[in-house]
C-alpha cells in the first residue's frame, strides 16, 4: 500500500482535529468566502476547514488520501445537513479526477504538505485553480519553537531514518522552497505572498491528555513511539513530549489545554 496513505489511515486524525475546530473556523473566516464559491480543500482530514467554508455558503469538495477521514468528513457534513460539502478520496500528487481550472479557491491547511513529490503537488494545485483564483496553504515551519514543528522534530529523532530521496514535509514551511515549487508550476514569485499565522490547539483536559491522543491517534507520533519501543526509548520520548506540551500550554486553567502553534500561510494567485 502507498506508505503515505498507510500513515494517515493508521491513526485517527479526527481525535486531534477535535482540538483544532475554533482555529479552523477563524482561519476560514479570513478567506473572504461568499455563496457559491467553488472551494477545494486538499488534505482536508474530517473537515476542520471544509465544513466552516460550506457553512459560509461555498460549494466545497474535500479531498483526502485517508479513507477513514473522508468517511468521517461525509458523516460530519451529513449531520449538519451541508449538502454543499462533499468528501472524496484522492492524492495531492495526482488529482486526475479533477478538471483543470475548476476551483475558485484551493485550500490546503497542513494537508498537501504531507504528500510526497512536492513539485507534483504544486503543479496539481495550480492546474485545478481557475485563472484569477487563489491557493491558500498552511504549512508548519521547520525548527519553529512551537508545538507541531517540535512534535515532528522530536518524533523524527526517534523514528528510523527516512528512505533515500525522501523530502521532508517541513520544507513546505521554507519560503524559498515554496517559491521554487510554484515556479516549476509556472507561477512567478511576485504572485506568492507569505505571512506567519497561529493555530491554537484547545482541549478540555490537561496537556498530558492531548499528548495521549497524539500518541494513540496521530500517525507520525504513533510511528515514533513504535520505533522508540523497539529501541527501548519510549519513556524518553514520552518525557520529552510531556515537557513540550506542558511548557507550551497557555491555558489559565490547570485542567485545560490551549497551545498556540505558528505556521506559514502561503497565498498564491496563479
Ligand atoms: C495534519 S492532517 C490535517 C487535516 C486537515 N487539513 C485539518 O487541518 O484538520 C494531514 C492530512 O493530510 C492528508 N494527506 C496526507 N497526504 C496526502 C496526500 N498525498 N493527498 C491527500 N491528502 C493527504 C492526511 O490524510 C490528513 O488528513
Short mmCIF file of C-alpha atoms and ligand atoms in Angstrom, two decimals:
data_model
loop_
_atom_site.label_atom_id
_atom_site.label_comp_id
_atom_site.label_asym_id
_atom_site.label_seq_id
_atom_site.Cartn_x
_atom_site.Cartn_y
_atom_site.Cartn_z
CA UNK A 1 0.00 0.00 0.00
CA UNK A 2 1.04 3.62 -0.57
CA UNK A 3 3.01 4.42 2.65
CA UNK A 4 1.65 7.98 2.70
CA UNK A 5 -1.93 6.64 2.74
CA UNK A 6 -1.00 3.95 5.28
CA UNK A 7 0.49 6.57 7.63
CA UNK A 8 -2.74 8.59 7.81
CA UNK A 9 -5.15 5.64 7.83
CA UNK A 10 -3.18 4.02 10.63
CA UNK A 11 -4.27 6.61 13.16
CA UNK A 12 -7.45 8.58 13.53
CA UNK A 13 -6.79 12.25 12.89
CA UNK A 14 -10.38 13.12 13.90
CA UNK A 15 -9.21 12.79 17.51
CA UNK A 16 -6.59 15.52 17.08
CA UNK A 17 -8.84 17.63 14.84
CA UNK A 18 -11.27 17.99 17.76
CA UNK A 19 -8.73 20.38 19.30
CA UNK A 20 -8.44 22.42 16.08
CA UNK A 21 -12.05 23.43 15.36
CA UNK A 22 -12.01 27.04 16.66
CA UNK A 23 -8.84 27.95 14.76
CA UNK A 24 -10.13 26.19 11.63
CA UNK A 25 -13.25 28.34 11.71
CA UNK A 26 -11.35 31.56 12.40
CA UNK A 27 -8.95 30.87 9.55
CA UNK A 28 -11.75 30.21 7.07
CA UNK A 29 -13.46 33.46 8.09
CA UNK A 30 -10.39 35.29 6.81
CA UNK A 31 -10.70 33.74 3.30
CA UNK A 32 -13.47 36.09 2.13
CA UNK A 33 -15.79 33.23 1.18
CA UNK A 34 -19.09 34.07 -0.50
CA UNK A 35 -22.03 31.95 -1.51
CA UNK A 36 -21.37 29.67 -4.46
CA UNK A 37 -17.56 29.97 -4.39
CA UNK A 38 -16.09 26.67 -5.63
CA UNK A 39 -13.63 25.50 -2.98
CA UNK A 40 -11.30 22.50 -2.98
CA UNK A 41 -9.91 21.55 0.44
CA UNK A 42 -6.96 19.27 -0.21
CA UNK A 43 -5.72 17.03 2.60
CA UNK A 44 -8.93 18.06 4.31
CA UNK A 45 -9.00 15.47 7.08
CA UNK A 46 -12.50 15.30 8.56
CA UNK A 47 -13.31 18.86 7.51
CA UNK A 48 -11.77 21.26 10.04
CA UNK A 49 -11.72 23.92 7.30
CA UNK A 50 -14.08 22.34 4.73
CA UNK A 51 -17.14 22.45 6.99
CA UNK A 52 -16.74 26.12 8.02
CA UNK A 53 -16.30 27.04 4.32
CA UNK A 54 -19.53 25.20 3.47
CA UNK A 55 -21.36 26.90 6.36
CA UNK A 56 -20.41 30.22 4.75
CA UNK A 57 -22.13 29.08 1.54
CA UNK A 58 -19.22 27.80 -0.57
CA UNK A 59 -19.56 24.64 -2.68
CA UNK A 60 -16.85 22.55 -1.08
CA UNK A 61 -15.09 19.41 -2.19
CA UNK A 62 -12.79 17.89 0.42
CA UNK A 63 -10.14 15.52 -0.94
CA UNK A 64 -8.00 13.37 1.30
CA UNK A 65 -5.85 10.30 0.86
CA UNK A 66 -7.20 8.59 4.00
CA UNK A 67 -10.45 6.70 3.51
CA UNK A 68 -11.37 6.85 7.23
CA UNK A 69 -11.09 10.66 7.22
CA UNK A 70 -13.13 11.01 4.02
CA UNK A 71 -15.86 8.90 5.64
CA UNK A 72 -15.69 10.96 8.84
CA UNK A 73 -15.95 14.19 6.81
CA UNK A 74 -19.00 12.97 4.92
CA UNK A 75 -20.62 11.93 8.21
CA UNK A 76 -19.97 15.35 9.77
CA UNK A 77 -21.33 17.20 6.71
CA UNK A 78 -24.45 14.98 6.60
CA UNK A 79 -25.06 15.50 10.32
CA UNK A 80 -25.07 19.27 9.77
CA UNK A 81 -27.22 18.95 6.63
CA UNK A 82 -24.49 20.55 4.50
CA UNK A 83 -25.45 19.30 1.03
CA UNK A 84 -22.83 21.70 -0.41
CA UNK A 85 -19.93 19.82 1.24
CA UNK A 86 -18.67 16.52 -0.18
CA UNK A 87 -15.58 14.50 0.61
CA UNK A 88 -13.79 12.01 -1.62
CA UNK A 89 -10.54 10.09 -1.70
CA UNK A 90 -7.67 11.47 -3.74
CA UNK A 91 -3.94 12.03 -3.76
CA UNK A 92 -2.48 15.55 -3.86
CA UNK A 93 0.33 14.32 -6.11
CA UNK A 94 -2.14 13.25 -8.81
CA UNK A 95 -5.63 14.76 -8.90
CA UNK A 96 -6.52 13.28 -12.31
CA UNK A 97 -10.19 13.01 -11.29
CA UNK A 98 -10.42 16.83 -11.04
CA UNK A 99 -10.72 19.04 -14.14
CA UNK A 100 -8.29 21.85 -14.97
CA UNK A 101 -9.14 25.30 -13.54
CA UNK A 102 -12.25 24.03 -11.76
CA UNK A 103 -11.96 25.78 -8.37
CA UNK A 104 -12.04 29.45 -7.33
CA UNK A 105 -10.19 28.72 -4.11
CA UNK A 106 -7.92 25.79 -3.31
CA UNK A 107 -7.15 25.42 0.38
CA UNK A 108 -4.67 23.05 1.97
CA UNK A 109 -4.12 23.50 5.68
CA UNK A 110 -1.40 21.17 6.98
CA UNK A 111 -2.59 18.78 4.24
CA UNK A 112 -0.77 18.76 0.89
CA UNK A 113 2.48 19.49 2.75
CA UNK A 114 2.40 15.83 3.87
CA UNK A 115 2.24 14.41 0.34
CA UNK A 116 5.46 13.17 -1.25
CA UNK A 117 6.66 14.70 -4.56
CA UNK A 118 6.17 18.38 -3.69
CA UNK A 119 6.85 19.54 -7.26
CA UNK A 120 3.92 17.42 -8.48
CA UNK A 121 1.74 18.76 -5.69
CA UNK A 122 2.47 22.38 -6.70
CA UNK A 123 1.59 21.56 -10.33
CA UNK A 124 -1.69 19.95 -9.32
CA UNK A 125 -2.62 22.86 -7.04
CA UNK A 126 -2.07 25.29 -9.91
CA UNK A 127 -3.75 23.10 -12.55
CA UNK A 128 -7.07 22.80 -10.69
CA UNK A 129 -7.25 26.51 -9.73
CA UNK A 130 -9.11 28.82 -12.13
CA UNK A 131 -7.23 31.79 -13.57
CA UNK A 132 -7.82 34.68 -11.20
CA UNK A 133 -8.45 32.23 -8.35
CA UNK A 134 -6.38 31.63 -5.23
CA UNK A 135 -4.47 28.90 -3.48
CA UNK A 136 -4.03 29.14 0.30
CA UNK A 137 -1.72 26.74 2.09
CA UNK A 138 -0.97 26.44 5.80
CA UNK A 139 2.41 24.81 6.37
CA UNK A 140 4.29 24.03 9.57
CA UNK A 141 7.73 25.65 9.75
CA UNK A 142 10.89 23.60 10.32
CA UNK A 143 12.68 24.33 13.61
CA UNK A 144 9.94 26.69 14.74
CA UNK A 145 9.85 26.53 18.55
CA UNK A 146 6.06 25.98 18.76
CA UNK A 147 4.08 22.77 19.18
CA UNK A 148 3.70 20.91 15.89
CA UNK A 149 7.14 21.67 14.46
CA UNK A 150 8.61 20.46 17.75
CA UNK A 151 6.46 17.29 17.88
CA UNK A 152 7.61 16.39 14.38
CA UNK A 153 11.23 17.24 15.17
CA UNK A 154 11.28 15.22 18.40
CA UNK A 155 9.40 12.32 16.76
CA UNK A 156 11.82 12.15 13.82
CA UNK A 157 14.76 11.81 16.21
CA UNK A 158 13.24 8.51 17.46
CA UNK A 159 11.98 7.19 14.11
CA UNK A 160 14.20 5.17 11.74
CA UNK A 161 16.00 7.25 9.07
CA UNK A 162 13.68 8.06 6.15
CA UNK A 163 14.13 6.24 2.83
CA UNK A 164 16.55 7.67 0.30
CA UNK A 165 15.13 10.56 -1.70
CA UNK A 166 12.58 11.42 1.00
CA UNK A 167 11.72 15.12 1.00
CA UNK A 168 10.67 16.36 4.43
CA UNK A 169 7.11 17.78 4.53
CA UNK A 170 8.56 20.59 6.65
CA UNK A 171 10.33 22.03 3.58
CA UNK A 172 6.89 23.44 2.62
CA UNK A 173 7.46 25.82 5.54
CA UNK A 174 10.54 27.39 3.88
CA UNK A 175 9.66 30.32 1.63
CA UNK A 176 12.42 29.72 -0.94
CA UNK A 177 11.26 26.11 -1.44
CA UNK A 178 7.66 27.22 -1.89
CA UNK A 179 8.72 29.81 -4.49
CA UNK A 180 10.81 27.23 -6.35
CA UNK A 181 7.97 24.68 -6.40
CA UNK A 182 5.40 27.12 -7.72
CA UNK A 183 7.93 28.47 -10.25
CA UNK A 184 8.13 24.89 -11.54
CA UNK A 185 4.34 25.04 -11.93
CA UNK A 186 4.60 28.27 -13.94
CA UNK A 187 3.77 30.78 -11.17
CA UNK A 188 6.26 33.65 -10.70
CA UNK A 189 7.41 34.71 -7.22
CA UNK A 190 5.50 38.01 -7.30
CA UNK A 191 2.22 36.08 -7.30
CA UNK A 192 3.07 34.43 -3.98
CA UNK A 193 2.77 36.05 -0.56
CA UNK A 194 3.71 34.79 2.87
CA UNK A 195 2.52 35.53 6.40
CA UNK A 196 3.03 33.99 9.83
CA UNK A 197 -0.20 32.86 11.41
CA UNK A 198 -1.24 30.93 14.52
CA UNK A 199 -3.40 27.86 15.10
CA UNK A 200 -4.46 27.15 18.68
CA UNK A 201 -4.97 23.58 19.90
CA UNK A 202 -7.75 23.71 22.50
CA UNK A 203 -8.62 20.68 24.54
CA UNK A 204 -10.89 20.38 27.59
CA UNK A 205 -8.40 18.32 29.61
CA UNK A 206 -4.77 18.83 30.74
CA UNK A 207 -1.90 18.77 28.17
CA UNK A 208 -0.95 15.18 29.07
CA UNK A 209 -4.35 14.01 27.81
CA UNK A 210 -3.85 15.79 24.47
CA UNK A 211 -0.41 14.19 24.20
CA UNK A 212 -2.09 10.85 24.84
CA UNK A 213 -4.34 11.48 21.82
CA UNK A 214 -1.27 12.22 19.67
CA UNK A 215 0.42 9.03 20.93
CA UNK A 216 -2.62 6.87 20.16
CA UNK A 217 -4.02 8.51 17.01
CA UNK A 218 -1.52 10.78 15.18
CA UNK A 219 0.33 8.68 12.56
CA UNK A 220 3.77 10.37 12.82
CA UNK A 221 3.76 10.19 16.65
CA UNK A 222 2.45 6.61 16.60
CA UNK A 223 5.34 5.61 14.33
CA UNK A 224 7.86 7.39 16.54
CA UNK A 225 6.58 5.53 19.62
CA UNK A 226 6.66 2.21 17.76
CA UNK A 227 10.30 2.79 16.82
CA UNK A 228 11.17 4.08 20.32
CA UNK A 229 9.59 0.99 21.91
CA UNK A 230 11.79 -1.23 19.74
CA UNK A 231 14.91 0.66 20.82
CA UNK A 232 13.83 0.81 24.48
CA UNK A 233 13.49 4.63 24.37
CA UNK A 234 9.70 5.07 24.56
CA UNK A 235 9.87 6.51 28.10
CA UNK A 236 12.40 9.14 26.94
CA UNK A 237 10.17 10.12 24.03
CA UNK A 238 7.15 10.35 26.34
CA UNK A 239 9.10 12.58 28.76
CA UNK A 240 10.36 14.89 26.02
CA UNK A 241 6.86 15.30 24.61
CA UNK A 242 5.31 15.80 28.07
CA UNK A 243 7.78 18.62 28.73
CA UNK A 244 6.93 20.17 25.38
CA UNK A 245 3.13 20.04 25.85
CA UNK A 246 3.34 21.34 29.45
CA UNK A 247 5.71 24.19 28.63
CA UNK A 248 3.64 25.38 25.66
CA UNK A 249 0.29 25.33 27.43
CA UNK A 250 -1.16 28.84 27.75
CA UNK A 251 -4.47 27.90 29.36
CA UNK A 252 -5.03 29.78 32.63
CA UNK A 253 -6.84 26.63 33.89
CA UNK A 254 -4.80 23.66 35.07
CA UNK A 255 -7.39 21.19 33.80
CA UNK A 256 -7.44 22.52 30.22
CA UNK A 257 -5.12 22.89 27.26
CA UNK A 258 -4.64 25.81 24.91
CA UNK A 259 -1.44 25.62 22.87
CA UNK A 260 -0.69 28.08 20.05
CA UNK A 261 1.38 26.91 17.10
CA UNK A 262 2.90 29.11 14.41
CA UNK A 263 2.55 28.27 10.72
CA UNK A 264 3.44 29.75 7.36
CA UNK A 265 0.41 30.98 5.45
CA UNK A 266 1.07 30.90 1.73
CA UNK A 267 -1.24 32.69 -0.72
CA UNK A 268 -0.79 32.09 -4.43
CA UNK A 269 -2.68 33.91 -7.17
CA UNK A 270 -1.84 31.97 -10.32
C1 LIG B 1 -2.34 17.02 9.74
S1 LIG B 1 -3.73 16.39 8.87
C2 LIG B 1 -4.64 17.89 8.53
C3 LIG B 1 -6.08 17.66 8.18
C4 LIG B 1 -6.94 18.91 7.99
N1 LIG B 1 -6.47 19.75 6.91
C5 LIG B 1 -7.04 19.69 9.27
O1 LIG B 1 -6.47 20.80 9.34
O2 LIG B 1 -7.68 19.21 10.20
C6 LIG B 1 -2.99 15.97 7.32
C7 LIG B 1 -3.99 15.46 6.31
O3 LIG B 1 -3.37 15.34 5.02
C8 LIG B 1 -3.82 14.14 4.42
N2 LIG B 1 -2.85 13.74 3.39
C9 LIG B 1 -1.58 13.31 3.58
N3 LIG B 1 -1.01 13.02 2.40
C10 LIG B 1 -1.95 13.30 1.43
C11 LIG B 1 -1.96 13.19 0.01
N4 LIG B 1 -0.92 12.72 -0.68
N5 LIG B 1 -3.09 13.54 -0.66
C12 LIG B 1 -4.18 13.98 0.02
N6 LIG B 1 -4.23 14.07 1.36
C13 LIG B 1 -3.12 13.75 2.07
C14 LIG B 1 -3.91 13.18 5.59
O4 LIG B 1 -4.68 12.04 5.32
C15 LIG B 1 -4.51 14.08 6.68
O5 LIG B 1 -5.91 14.09 6.64
#
